Each structure stands twice: as C-alpha cells, then as structure tokens.
GROMACS .gro file of C-alpha atoms in nm:
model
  371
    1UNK     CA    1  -1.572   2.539   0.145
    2UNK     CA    2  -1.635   2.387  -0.208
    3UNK     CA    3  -1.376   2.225  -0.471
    4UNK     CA    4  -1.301   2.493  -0.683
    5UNK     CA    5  -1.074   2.281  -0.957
    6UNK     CA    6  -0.928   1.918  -0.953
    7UNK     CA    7  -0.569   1.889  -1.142
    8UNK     CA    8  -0.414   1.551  -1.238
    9UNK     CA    9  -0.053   1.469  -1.276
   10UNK     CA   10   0.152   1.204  -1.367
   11UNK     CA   11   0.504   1.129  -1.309
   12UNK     CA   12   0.720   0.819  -1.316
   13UNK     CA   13   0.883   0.644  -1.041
   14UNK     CA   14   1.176   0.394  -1.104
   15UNK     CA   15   1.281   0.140  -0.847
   16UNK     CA   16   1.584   0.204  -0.650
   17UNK     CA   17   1.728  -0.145  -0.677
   18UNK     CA   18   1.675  -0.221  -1.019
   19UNK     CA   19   1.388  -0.507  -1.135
   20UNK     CA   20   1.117  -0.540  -0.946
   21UNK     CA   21   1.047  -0.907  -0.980
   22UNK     CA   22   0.741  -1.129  -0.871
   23UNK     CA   23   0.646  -1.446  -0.890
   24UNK     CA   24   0.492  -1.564  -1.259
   25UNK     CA   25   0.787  -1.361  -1.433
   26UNK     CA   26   0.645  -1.041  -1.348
   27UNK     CA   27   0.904  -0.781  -1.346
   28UNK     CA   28   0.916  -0.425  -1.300
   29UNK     CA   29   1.160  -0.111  -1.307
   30UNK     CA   30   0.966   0.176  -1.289
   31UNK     CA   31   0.542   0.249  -1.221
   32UNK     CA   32   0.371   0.551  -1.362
   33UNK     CA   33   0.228   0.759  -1.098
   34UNK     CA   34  -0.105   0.975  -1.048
   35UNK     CA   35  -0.090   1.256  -0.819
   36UNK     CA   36  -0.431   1.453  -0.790
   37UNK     CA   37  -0.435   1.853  -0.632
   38UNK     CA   38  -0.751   1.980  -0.570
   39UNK     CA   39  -0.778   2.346  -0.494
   40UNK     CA   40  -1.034   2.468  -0.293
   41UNK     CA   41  -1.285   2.859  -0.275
   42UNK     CA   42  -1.059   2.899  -0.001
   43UNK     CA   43  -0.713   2.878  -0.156
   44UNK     CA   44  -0.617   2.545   0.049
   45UNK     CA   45  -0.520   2.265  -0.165
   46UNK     CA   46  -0.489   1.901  -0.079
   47UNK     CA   47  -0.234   1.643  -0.246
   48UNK     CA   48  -0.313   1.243  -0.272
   49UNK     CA   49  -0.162   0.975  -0.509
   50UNK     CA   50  -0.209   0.656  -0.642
   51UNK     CA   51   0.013   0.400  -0.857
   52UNK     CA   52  -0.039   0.066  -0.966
   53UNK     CA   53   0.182  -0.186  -0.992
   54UNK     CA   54   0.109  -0.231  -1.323
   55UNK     CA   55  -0.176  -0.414  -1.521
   56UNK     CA   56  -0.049  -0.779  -1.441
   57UNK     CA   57  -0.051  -0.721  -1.056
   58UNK     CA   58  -0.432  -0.569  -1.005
   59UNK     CA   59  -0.626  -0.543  -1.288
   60UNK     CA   60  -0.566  -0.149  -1.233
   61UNK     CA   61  -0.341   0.009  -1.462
   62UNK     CA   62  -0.270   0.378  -1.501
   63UNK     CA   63  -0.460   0.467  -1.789
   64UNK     CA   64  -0.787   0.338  -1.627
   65UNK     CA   65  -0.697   0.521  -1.337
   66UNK     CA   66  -0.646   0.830  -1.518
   67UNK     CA   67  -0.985   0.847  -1.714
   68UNK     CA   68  -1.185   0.725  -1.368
   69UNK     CA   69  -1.083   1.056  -1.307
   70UNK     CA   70  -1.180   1.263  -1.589
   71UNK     CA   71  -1.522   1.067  -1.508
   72UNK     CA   72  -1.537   1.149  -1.133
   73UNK     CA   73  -1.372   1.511  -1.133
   74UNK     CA   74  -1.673   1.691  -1.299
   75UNK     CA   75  -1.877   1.508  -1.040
   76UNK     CA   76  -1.686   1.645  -0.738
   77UNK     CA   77  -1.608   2.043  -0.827
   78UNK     CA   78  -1.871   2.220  -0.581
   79UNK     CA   79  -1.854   1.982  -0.277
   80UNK     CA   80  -1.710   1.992   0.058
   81UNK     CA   81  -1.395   1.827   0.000
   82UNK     CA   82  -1.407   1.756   0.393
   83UNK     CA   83  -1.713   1.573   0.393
   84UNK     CA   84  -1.504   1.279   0.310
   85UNK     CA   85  -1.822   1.050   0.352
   86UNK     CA   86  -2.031   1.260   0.035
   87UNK     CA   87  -1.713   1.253  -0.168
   88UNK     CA   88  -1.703   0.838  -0.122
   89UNK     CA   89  -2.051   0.843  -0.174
   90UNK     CA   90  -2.092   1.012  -0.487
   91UNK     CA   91  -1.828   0.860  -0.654
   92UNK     CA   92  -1.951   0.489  -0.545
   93UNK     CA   93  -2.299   0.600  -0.656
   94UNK     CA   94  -2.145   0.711  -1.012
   95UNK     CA   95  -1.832   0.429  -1.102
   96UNK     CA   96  -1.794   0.094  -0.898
   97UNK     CA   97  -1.517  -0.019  -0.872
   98UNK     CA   98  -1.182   0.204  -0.977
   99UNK     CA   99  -1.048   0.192  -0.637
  100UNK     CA  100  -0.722   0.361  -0.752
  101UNK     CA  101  -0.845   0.674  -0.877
  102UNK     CA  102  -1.109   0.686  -0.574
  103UNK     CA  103  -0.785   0.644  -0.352
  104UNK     CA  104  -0.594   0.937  -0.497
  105UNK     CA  105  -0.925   1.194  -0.450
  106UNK     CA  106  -1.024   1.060  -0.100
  107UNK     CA  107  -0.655   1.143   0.029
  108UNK     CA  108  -0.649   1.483  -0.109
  109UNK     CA  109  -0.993   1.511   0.049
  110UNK     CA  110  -0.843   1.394   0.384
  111UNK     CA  111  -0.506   1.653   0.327
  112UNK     CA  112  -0.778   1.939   0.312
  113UNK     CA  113  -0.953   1.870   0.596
  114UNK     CA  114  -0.623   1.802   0.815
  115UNK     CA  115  -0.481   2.198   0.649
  116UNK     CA  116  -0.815   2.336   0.712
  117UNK     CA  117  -0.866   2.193   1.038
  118UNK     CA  118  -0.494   2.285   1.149
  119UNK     CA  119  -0.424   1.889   1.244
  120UNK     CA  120  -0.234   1.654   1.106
  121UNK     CA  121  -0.440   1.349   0.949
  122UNK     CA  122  -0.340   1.098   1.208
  123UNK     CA  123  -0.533   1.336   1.424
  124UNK     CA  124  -0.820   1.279   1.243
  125UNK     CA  125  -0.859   0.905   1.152
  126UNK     CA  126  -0.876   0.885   1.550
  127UNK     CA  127  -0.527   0.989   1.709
  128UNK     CA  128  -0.183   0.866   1.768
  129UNK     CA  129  -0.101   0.593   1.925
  130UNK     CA  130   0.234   0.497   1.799
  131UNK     CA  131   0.549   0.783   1.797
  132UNK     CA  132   0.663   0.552   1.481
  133UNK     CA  133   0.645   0.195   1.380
  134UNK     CA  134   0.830  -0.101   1.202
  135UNK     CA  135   0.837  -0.077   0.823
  136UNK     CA  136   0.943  -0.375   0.594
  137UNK     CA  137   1.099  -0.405   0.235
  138UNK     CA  138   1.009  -0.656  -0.019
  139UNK     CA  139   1.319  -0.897  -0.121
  140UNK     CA  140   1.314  -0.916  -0.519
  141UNK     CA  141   1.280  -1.323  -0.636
  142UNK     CA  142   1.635  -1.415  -0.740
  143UNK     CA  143   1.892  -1.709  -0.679
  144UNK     CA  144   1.923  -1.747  -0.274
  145UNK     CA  145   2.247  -1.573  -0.281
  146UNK     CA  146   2.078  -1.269  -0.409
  147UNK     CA  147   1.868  -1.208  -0.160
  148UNK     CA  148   2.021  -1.320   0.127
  149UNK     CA  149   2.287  -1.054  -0.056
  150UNK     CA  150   2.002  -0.815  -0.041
  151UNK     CA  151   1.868  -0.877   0.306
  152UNK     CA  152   2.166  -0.787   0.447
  153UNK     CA  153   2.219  -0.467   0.306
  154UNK     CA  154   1.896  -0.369   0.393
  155UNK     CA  155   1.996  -0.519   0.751
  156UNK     CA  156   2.225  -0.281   0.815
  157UNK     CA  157   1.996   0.004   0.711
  158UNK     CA  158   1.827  -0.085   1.043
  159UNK     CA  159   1.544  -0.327   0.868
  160UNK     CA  160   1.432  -0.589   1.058
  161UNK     CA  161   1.091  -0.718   0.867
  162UNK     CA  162   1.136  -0.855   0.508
  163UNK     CA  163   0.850  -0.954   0.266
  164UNK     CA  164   1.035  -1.266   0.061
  165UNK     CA  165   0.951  -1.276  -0.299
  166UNK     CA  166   0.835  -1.682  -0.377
  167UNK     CA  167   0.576  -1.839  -0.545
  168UNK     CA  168   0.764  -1.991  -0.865
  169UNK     CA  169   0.895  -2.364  -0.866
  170UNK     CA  170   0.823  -2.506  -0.506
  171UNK     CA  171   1.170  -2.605  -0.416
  172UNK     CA  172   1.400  -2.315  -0.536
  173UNK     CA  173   1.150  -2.143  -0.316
  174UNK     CA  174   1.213  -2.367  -0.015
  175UNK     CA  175   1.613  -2.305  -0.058
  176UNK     CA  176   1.509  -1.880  -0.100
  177UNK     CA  177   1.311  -1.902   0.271
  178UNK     CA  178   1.593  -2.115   0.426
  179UNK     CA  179   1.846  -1.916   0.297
  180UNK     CA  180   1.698  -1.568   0.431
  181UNK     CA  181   1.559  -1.714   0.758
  182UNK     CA  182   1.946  -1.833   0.825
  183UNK     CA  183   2.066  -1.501   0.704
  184UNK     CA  184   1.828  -1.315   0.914
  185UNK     CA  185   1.828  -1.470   1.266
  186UNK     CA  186   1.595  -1.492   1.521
  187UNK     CA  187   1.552  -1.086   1.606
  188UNK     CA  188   1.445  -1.043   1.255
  189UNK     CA  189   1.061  -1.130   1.062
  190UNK     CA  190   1.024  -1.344   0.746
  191UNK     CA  191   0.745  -1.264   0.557
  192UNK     CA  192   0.707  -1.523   0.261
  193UNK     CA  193   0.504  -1.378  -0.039
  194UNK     CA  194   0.350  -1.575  -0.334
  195UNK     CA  195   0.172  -1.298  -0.440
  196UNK     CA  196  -0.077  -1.569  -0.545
  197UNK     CA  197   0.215  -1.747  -0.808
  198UNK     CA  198   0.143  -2.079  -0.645
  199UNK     CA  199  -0.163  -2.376  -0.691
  200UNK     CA  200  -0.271  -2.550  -0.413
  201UNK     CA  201  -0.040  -2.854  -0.428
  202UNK     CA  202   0.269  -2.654  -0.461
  203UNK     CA  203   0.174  -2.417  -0.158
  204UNK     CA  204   0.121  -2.715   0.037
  205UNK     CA  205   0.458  -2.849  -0.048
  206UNK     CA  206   0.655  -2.580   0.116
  207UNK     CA  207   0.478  -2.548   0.387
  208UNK     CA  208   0.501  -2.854   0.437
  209UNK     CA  209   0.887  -2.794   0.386
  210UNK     CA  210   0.891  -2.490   0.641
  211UNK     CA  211   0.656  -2.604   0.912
  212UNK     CA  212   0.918  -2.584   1.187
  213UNK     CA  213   1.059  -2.232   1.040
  214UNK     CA  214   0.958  -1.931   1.167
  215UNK     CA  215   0.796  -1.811   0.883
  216UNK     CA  216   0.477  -1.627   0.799
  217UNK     CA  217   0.319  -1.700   0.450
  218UNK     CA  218   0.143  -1.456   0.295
  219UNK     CA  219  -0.098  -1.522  -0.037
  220UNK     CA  220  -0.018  -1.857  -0.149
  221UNK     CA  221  -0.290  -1.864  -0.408
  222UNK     CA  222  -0.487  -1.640  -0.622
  223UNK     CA  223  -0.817  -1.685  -0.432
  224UNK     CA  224  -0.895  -1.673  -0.070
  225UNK     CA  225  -1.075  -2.008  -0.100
  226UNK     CA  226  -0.776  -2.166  -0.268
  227UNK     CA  227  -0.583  -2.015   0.024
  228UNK     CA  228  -0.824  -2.161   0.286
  229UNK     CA  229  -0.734  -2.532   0.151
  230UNK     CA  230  -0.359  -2.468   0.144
  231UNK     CA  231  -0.416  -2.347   0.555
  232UNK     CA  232  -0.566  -2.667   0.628
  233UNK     CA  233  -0.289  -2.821   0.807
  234UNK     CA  234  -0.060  -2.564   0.845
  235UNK     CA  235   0.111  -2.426   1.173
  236UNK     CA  236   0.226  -2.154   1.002
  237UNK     CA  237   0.057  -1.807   1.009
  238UNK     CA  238  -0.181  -1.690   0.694
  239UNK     CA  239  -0.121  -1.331   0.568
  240UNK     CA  240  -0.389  -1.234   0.320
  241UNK     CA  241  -0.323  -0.928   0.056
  242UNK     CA  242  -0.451  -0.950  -0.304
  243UNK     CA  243  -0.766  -1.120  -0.227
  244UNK     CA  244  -0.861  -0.879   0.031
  245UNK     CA  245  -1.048  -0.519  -0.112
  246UNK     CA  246  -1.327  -0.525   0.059
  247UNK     CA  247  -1.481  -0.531   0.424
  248UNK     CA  248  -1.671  -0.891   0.330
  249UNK     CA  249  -1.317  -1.022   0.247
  250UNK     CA  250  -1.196  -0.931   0.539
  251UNK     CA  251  -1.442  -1.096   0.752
  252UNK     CA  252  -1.440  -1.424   0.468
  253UNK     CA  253  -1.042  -1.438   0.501
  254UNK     CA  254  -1.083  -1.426   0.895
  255UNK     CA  255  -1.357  -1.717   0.903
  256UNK     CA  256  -1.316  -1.957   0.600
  257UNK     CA  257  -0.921  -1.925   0.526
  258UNK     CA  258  -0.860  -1.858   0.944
  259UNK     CA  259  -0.627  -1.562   0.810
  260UNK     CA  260  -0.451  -1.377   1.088
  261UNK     CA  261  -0.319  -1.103   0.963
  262UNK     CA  262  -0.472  -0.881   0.637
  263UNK     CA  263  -0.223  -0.653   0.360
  264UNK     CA  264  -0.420  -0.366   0.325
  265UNK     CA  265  -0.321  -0.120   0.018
  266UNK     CA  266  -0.511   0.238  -0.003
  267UNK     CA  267  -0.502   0.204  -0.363
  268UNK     CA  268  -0.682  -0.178  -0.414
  269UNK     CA  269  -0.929  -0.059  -0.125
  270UNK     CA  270  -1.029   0.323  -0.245
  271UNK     CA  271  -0.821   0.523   0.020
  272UNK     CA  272  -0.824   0.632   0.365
  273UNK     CA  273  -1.138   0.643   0.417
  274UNK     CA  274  -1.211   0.270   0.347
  275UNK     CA  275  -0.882   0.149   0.464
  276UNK     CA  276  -0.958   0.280   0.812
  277UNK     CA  277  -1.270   0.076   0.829
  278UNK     CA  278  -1.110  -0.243   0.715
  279UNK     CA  279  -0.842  -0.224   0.980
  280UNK     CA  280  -1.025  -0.153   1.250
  281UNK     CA  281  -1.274  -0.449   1.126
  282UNK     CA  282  -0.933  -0.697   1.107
  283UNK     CA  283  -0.843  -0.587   1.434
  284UNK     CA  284  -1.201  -0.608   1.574
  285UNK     CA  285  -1.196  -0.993   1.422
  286UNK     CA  286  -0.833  -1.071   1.619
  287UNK     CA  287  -0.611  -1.014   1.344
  288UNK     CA  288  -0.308  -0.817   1.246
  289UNK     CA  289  -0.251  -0.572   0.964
  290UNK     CA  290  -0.013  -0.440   0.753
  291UNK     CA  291  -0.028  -0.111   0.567
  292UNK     CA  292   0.069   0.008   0.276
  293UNK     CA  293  -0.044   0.062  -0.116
  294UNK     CA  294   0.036  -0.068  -0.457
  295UNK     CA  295   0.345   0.135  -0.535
  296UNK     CA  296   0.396   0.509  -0.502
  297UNK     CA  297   0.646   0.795  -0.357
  298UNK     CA  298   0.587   1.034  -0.100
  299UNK     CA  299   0.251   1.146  -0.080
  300UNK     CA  300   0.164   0.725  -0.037
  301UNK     CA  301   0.429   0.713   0.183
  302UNK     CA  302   0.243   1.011   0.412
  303UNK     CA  303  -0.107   0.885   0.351
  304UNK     CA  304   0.033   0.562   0.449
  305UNK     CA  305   0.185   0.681   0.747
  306UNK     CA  306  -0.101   0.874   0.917
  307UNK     CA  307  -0.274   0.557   0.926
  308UNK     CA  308  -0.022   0.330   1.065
  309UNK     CA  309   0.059   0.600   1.337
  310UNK     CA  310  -0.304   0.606   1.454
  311UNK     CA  311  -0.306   0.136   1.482
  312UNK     CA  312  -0.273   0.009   1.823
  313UNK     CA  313   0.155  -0.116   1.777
  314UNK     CA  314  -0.029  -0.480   1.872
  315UNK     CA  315  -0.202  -0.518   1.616
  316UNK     CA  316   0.030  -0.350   1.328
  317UNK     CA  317   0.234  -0.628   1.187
  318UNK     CA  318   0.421  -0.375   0.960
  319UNK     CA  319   0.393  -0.110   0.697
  320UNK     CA  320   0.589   0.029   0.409
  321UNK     CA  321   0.767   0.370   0.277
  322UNK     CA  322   0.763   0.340  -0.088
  323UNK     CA  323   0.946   0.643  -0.134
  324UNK     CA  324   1.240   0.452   0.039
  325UNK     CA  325   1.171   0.148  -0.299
  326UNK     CA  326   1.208   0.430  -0.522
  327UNK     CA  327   1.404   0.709  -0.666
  328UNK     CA  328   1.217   1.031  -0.739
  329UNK     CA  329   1.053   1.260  -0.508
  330UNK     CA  330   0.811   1.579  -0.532
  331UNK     CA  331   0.803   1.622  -0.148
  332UNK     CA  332   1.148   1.637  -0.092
  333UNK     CA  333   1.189   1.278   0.019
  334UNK     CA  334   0.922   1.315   0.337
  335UNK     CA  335   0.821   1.145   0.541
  336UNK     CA  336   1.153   0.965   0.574
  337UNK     CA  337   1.193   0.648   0.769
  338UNK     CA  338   1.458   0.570   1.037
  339UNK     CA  339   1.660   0.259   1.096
  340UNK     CA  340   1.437   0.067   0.940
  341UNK     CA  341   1.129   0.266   1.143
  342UNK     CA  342   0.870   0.502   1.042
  343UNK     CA  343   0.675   0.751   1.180
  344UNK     CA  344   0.388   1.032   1.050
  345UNK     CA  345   0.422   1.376   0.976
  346UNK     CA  346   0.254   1.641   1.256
  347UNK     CA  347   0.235   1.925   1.039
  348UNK     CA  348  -0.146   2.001   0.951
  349UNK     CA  349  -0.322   1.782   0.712
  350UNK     CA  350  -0.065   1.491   0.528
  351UNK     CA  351   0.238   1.680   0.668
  352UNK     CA  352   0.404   1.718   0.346
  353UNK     CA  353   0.430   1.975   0.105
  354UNK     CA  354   0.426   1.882  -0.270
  355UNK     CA  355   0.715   2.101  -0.493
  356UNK     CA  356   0.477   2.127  -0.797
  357UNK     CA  357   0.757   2.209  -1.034
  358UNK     CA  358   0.903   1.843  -0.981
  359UNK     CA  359   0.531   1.732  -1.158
  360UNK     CA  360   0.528   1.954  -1.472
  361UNK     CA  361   0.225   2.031  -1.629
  362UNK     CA  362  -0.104   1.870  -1.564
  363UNK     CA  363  -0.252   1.595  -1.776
  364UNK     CA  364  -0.598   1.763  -1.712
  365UNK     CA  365  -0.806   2.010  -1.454
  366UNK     CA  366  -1.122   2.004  -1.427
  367UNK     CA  367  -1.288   2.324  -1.288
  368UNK     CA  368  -1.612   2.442  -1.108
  369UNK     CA  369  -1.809   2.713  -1.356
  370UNK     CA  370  -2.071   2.699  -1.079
  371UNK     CA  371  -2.130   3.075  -0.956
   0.00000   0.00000   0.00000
C-alpha cells in the first residue's frame, strides 16, 4: 500500500460560548482548521486534523501549518502510510519543528492503518483499558460571577473537571478560584490555568493565597524553570502544558519543576505517534496526564479519544472533546461525550467518518506521478 494523493482542507470552527479568553488579553471566537485526507493505491483513505489556537498561543498559526504541508506532501506520496515510524521519520529528517502539520499527517496515517487493519486505533496504540473517561471544559477569564455562572451550566451537563482561566492581576484571580471552588464543591476538580500569563512573584502570591484550597495549578509561568521557582514552597499540585513538546521536557518538568501531572496536545507534540511516547514516559516518571490538542472538531476529538481510551484511568487526570467547545462538525458531531464523560469510537481505524461535502473544495492535493 502506497499514498496515492494527499488533499488539504480548511474550514473554520467558532466557539460555542462566544470569546474564548486567556490570560494576557488573548481572546478568541473562532480557529481556522486543517483537515488532511490522504487516499491510498488501495482506495482507503485516512482523515487527521490540526488547529491552532492562533499565533499568540503557540507560535503555530495556520498559514505555517498549511505550507509545512505543501513542503512535506510531495515527500510522502509513495510510502506506506502505515509505517507510521518512516512517515515521522522522513518528515523530521526534512522540516524540524512544524509539529501541527506533522500532527494532522501522522493521524491520517494512524486512521489508515486502523481501516486497513479492520481495528479501531485504540487497538493499535496498545488496547483499551478504559470503556470511557472524564473530560473537562475550560472556564473563559471573566468577573467571578461569570464563571461560577458558567461552571454551573456546564455542571449540570454532567461536568465535573474544570480548567479555570487565571493568570491576569493576582488578586481578581484569587476571588475567580474561590469563587468556582465554592461553586463547585468537593465532588468536583479545579484546575487553575495561567496559561503562562503570570511572573514569578505574582504566581507565588496566589498560591500562597490558595494553599489550603483544593486546587491544582497548572502553567504559572512561561518557562518550566520559571515554573520550578514558583513550586518551591508550594503544597499545591504542578500541571505542566505549554512548556512541555518534547520527551526531554517531560523528564525536565518531572525532575527540576517536580511537575506531577503533564497537558499533552497532539498538535504542539506532532501527533499520535509522539504523544503516545510522552505519556507513557509521564506515567513511567509517576505522573499524570491529560489529553487533548490545541483546538479542533471532530476528527481531534477522535484522535484524542483513541488515546485516552488506551491510559491506565490512574494515571489520566482528564481529557477534552473540542467538538463539544465548538459549533461546526464534518463527522456528524462524533465521537460525542456523555454526562460530562467520553469514550472512543470501535469502528475500524479513528471510528469516524468525515462528510466531505461539509469541507468544500481542497486548498491543495498533492499526487503520486510515480508508476
């Protein structure tokens, strides 16, 4: 079996809930997505996706994404799109970097093997372990009331694990984790996310605030080493995600910021492929994980899922269905979480199938004129 053409799409997904909003004034209402088909001598076809959260999140953005692939795609036409492991190898060899657009391919490459093979990907990464799993939802920064508003309609969607938007002025933030740990109770998880918006003296300053709150805090600073000085002290637990793309970060977060739990996103790390080695590596060290990507709809959401499924429920903090954040959907809305719960599909390959019509034309293909 050989890659007989690679097509790239792009579509737009808007949030469900209006403004996406982050610490640092980032804000966000809608992500452009990349979906990538390839089609193979055979006639089966394989579906992956990747979207960035825009430039000021990653420095990924779309457009880079997009011509990674124009790069890559002539490289790839002619090889086993199963052999995961030559696929991630020649496109390391030829671009560092561009984890995104390495993402989107090394999915698709994993969706072939699982329709060729007959299993579901889950299957493949190493086998189920879980019949579904706890998924959270990120809390938009806003006044208290607003998201304690917001928590509990999400509560009585059935979520129990929510990812608190901080990391502006120290002690509006204090009154936000309060606020939601009250609203929440004891049954439910507080996850409080800086997504790196604070310095050093201001991360210490509510934690110092929230030491006897159970709270988790999850990328206070930009840097891992900046997040090691801020742990110094603390009782409460360390949740590393932006700093954390490779395997070495992993292991650095573990044993210089004493990290115990890792965010790992298929797009910031290059896909399954990777991903899979970086969790089991986090869980080797003692740590927890939690799975998800940058943004996306419901091929993420599968890709996302087959993982997840296959990590020991012990060591899986959480994970996320983005196509429950957002609005459109070219799988008709699958996989589709349940009170607040998700589980992976266990149809062959991702589980999914893509409605091409709901994509339009592709931006490009790129073909294989190889006899």
């Amino acid at each position: 079996m050989r890659i007989d053409s690679i097509e790239v799409y792009g579509y737009d997904l808007s949030y469900r809930h209006g403004a996406y909003v982050m610490s640092g004034g980032r804000s966000s209402e809608k992500q452009s997505s990349t979906v990538v088909r390839l089609v193979t001598d055979e006639g089966i076809e394989g579906w992956g996706e990747c979207a960035p959260l825009a430039g000021s999140y990653l420095p990924s953005h779309t457009e880079g994404i997009r011509a990674s692939l124009s790069c890559l795609a002539p490289l790839l036409v002619g090889l086993d799109p199963r052999n995961t492991g030559l696929v991630n190898l020649v496109m390391n060899r030829h671009l560092r970097g561009q984890y995104g657009a390495k993402s989107a391919i090394d999915i698709a490459c994993w969706d072939v093997l699982g329709r060729s093979s007959g299993l579901p990907v889950t299957d493949l990464l190493g086998g189920r372990v879980a019949e579904d799993f706890p998924l959270y939802v990120a809390v938009p920064l806003g006044s208290d009331q607003d998201m304690v508003a917001f928590v509990k309609e999400r509560m009585l969607e059935g979520t129990g694990t929510f990812q608190l938007k901080v990391g502006n002025q120290p002690h509006d933030d204090i009154r936000r984790i309060q606020a939601v740990l009250s609203a929440v109770g004891e049954e439910g998880t507080v996850i409080a996310d800086a997504n790196g918006g604070w310095d050093v003296l201001d991360a210490r300053t509510v934690i110092a605030a929230v030491q006897s709150s159970d709270v988790i805090i999850e990328q206070p600073c930009v840097e891992t080493r900046s997040c090691a000085l801020v742990q110094q002290g603390s009782r409460r637990p360390l949740v590393l995600d932006e700093s954390i793309v490779t395997v070495g970060d992993v292991a650095e977060g573990h044993l210089t910021a004493g990290a115990h739990a890792v965010n790992i996103k298929l797009g910031r790390v290059g896909g399954l492929t990777a991903a899979r080695i970086m969790r089991d590596t986090a869980i080797g060290l003692g740590m927890k994980v939690t799975l998800e990507d940058t943004w996306g709809g419901d091929l993420t959401s599968a890709a996302v899922s087959h993982l997840a499924a296959g990590t020991n429920p012990a060591s899986l903090l959480s994970a996320s269905f983005f196509n429950d954040w957002t609005n459109e959907h070219i799988a008709d809305y699958e996989p589709r979480s349940r009170n607040g719960r998700g589980s992976a599909p266990t149809a062959p390959g991702l589980g999914i199938q893509v409605d091409p019509g709901t994509l339009g034309a592709p931006l490009f293909v790129v073909r294989n004129n190889q006899p």
